[in-house]
Amino acid sequence: MQGWEDIRDEVLRRIRARDWAPGVTIPTEEDLARDFGCARATVNRALRDLADQGLLERRRKAGTRVALLPVRRATFEIPVIRREVEGRGATYAHRVLSWRRMVPPPPVASRLGSAAELLFVETLHLADGLPFALETRWLNTRVVPTLPDLTLVSLNEWLVRNVAYATGEIAISAEPADAREAEALGLAAGAALLVTERVTRGDEAPITFVRLAHAPGYRLRSEV
Amino acid sequence: MQGWEDIRDEVLRRIRARDWAPGVTIPTEEDLARDFGCARATVNRALRDLADQGLLERRRKAGTRVALLPVRRATFEIPVIRREVEGRGATYAHRVLSWRRMVPPPPVASRLGSAAELLFVETLHLADGLPFALETRWLNTRVVPTLPDLTLVSLNEWLVRNVAYATGEIAISAEPADAREAEALGLAAGAALLVTERVTRGDEAPITFVRLAHAPGYRLRSEV
DNA sequence: CAGTGGTCTAGACCACTCC
DNA sequence: GAGTGGTCTAGACCACTGT
């Protein structure tokens, strides 16, 4: 007996073995369904999965072709920091370094699409007592009327649980540590940091902008 | 008329609006199918999509619950460098800086699971004539008997088109530029570089290890 | 216009897992 | 044991697009 995963694996095998070389059109779903002795929907599920991975290109009428330059899609899981630290077998802690109301600097304002005064919070995340990441957050308090005790729960986590979001973007880059980051993370200024920046927006208003500067040694990993 | 995407959007709306709060069990597929006036398979497709995104957790018998701490899954497209440069509207070029046979350094050998002699190739990728990324590659020539003229086609691209691969991993980190990278990219030593490292393996033998050190300003982006 | 993928349906059986 | 999601089927109609 065979399921759609078996069919996907067999198609994948034929692609890798170059039975179906890059650029060539493979048989139609109907033909494959007959060959494999299953329903067309099952073949469709298998081919759709491979197309989602970028290995096949599908177009109505034109058929299904093996991708010439497969665009690898690497998926990274971006968990809440506490989970990430605990997942490494370390003990999580966080410390709020400062908070105040302030008008965001231009780069933050433009990303959020709002130059209104925001709550600024600086949090150091620790793994086994050592600096793990410095979080720099600007928060629109209009959409978040009541706040938790920041010393008890990470704002990061509280927002995930309590605020409805609509859309967002993530950007990853490498940047030299500025004076503040270097001090908080216990590094020399200019040290290479992996920085992730996230913008989160609600239906109407922007919610928050977060910049996470990770201590050296941090890696994002993905299987392909 | 409604399709599975409409149902997915409506479920997403209810999650965001907290009609269905984090942690609660939502109605069964059968119930939802009746409510929406469609077949169960259509509801299944919609809920499966949201579960794949990490917003729902599904278990047989237990039902479908709204995730408490949704693990955001950010998907980044990792295209061939030429495509990436051209996608930014720039002109692509590459220059092979050096190549030789050598035993890989221990970190590379352990990643590939092979300490045999490999072909080492150093390639500078250019966008509009400016350094874009420095590629450092170790290639198992046993699985790649014939090589192209490296000055004509990027080894990166040639491999994608001509070598069957089975599995691989990608890791992303921030690292200070070493002397070689700084020279090739025209930077000061220690500059923060976004580094992507990829291991590719065939059915039996390792194929290649690639390290890409991207010039400052490089960002990976993803919608969430 | 015609061929191909995209999706929906109604029903069925199965696999897993909670009780 | 029983409830729920996971998947398959056979058929149908539709949407897109190359010719």
PDB file of C-alpha atoms (C1' of nucleotides) in Angstrom, chain D residues 6-17:
ATOM      1  C1'  DG D   6      -5.075  11.725   8.312  1.00  0.00           C
ATOM      2  C1'  DT D   7      -5.678  10.074   4.053  1.00  0.00           C
ATOM      3  C1'  DC D   8      -7.599   7.818  -0.087  1.00  0.00           C
ATOM      4  C1'  DT D   9     -11.010   7.477  -3.846  1.00  0.00           C
ATOM      5  C1'  DA D  10     -13.803   8.522  -7.970  1.00  0.00           C
ATOM      6  C1'  DG D  11     -15.765  11.918 -10.026  1.00  0.00           C
ATOM      7  C1'  DA D  12     -16.693  16.618 -11.121  1.00  0.00           C
ATOM      8  C1'  DC D  13     -16.123  21.421 -12.319  1.00  0.00           C
ATOM      9  C1'  DC D  14     -13.290  25.313 -12.646  1.00  0.00           C
ATOM     10  C1'  DA D  15      -9.151  28.492 -13.710  1.00  0.00           C
ATOM     11  C1'  DC D  16      -5.483  29.395 -16.091  1.00  0.00           C
ATOM     12  C1'  DT D  17      -2.695  29.522 -20.060  1.00  0.00           C
TER      13       DT D  17
END
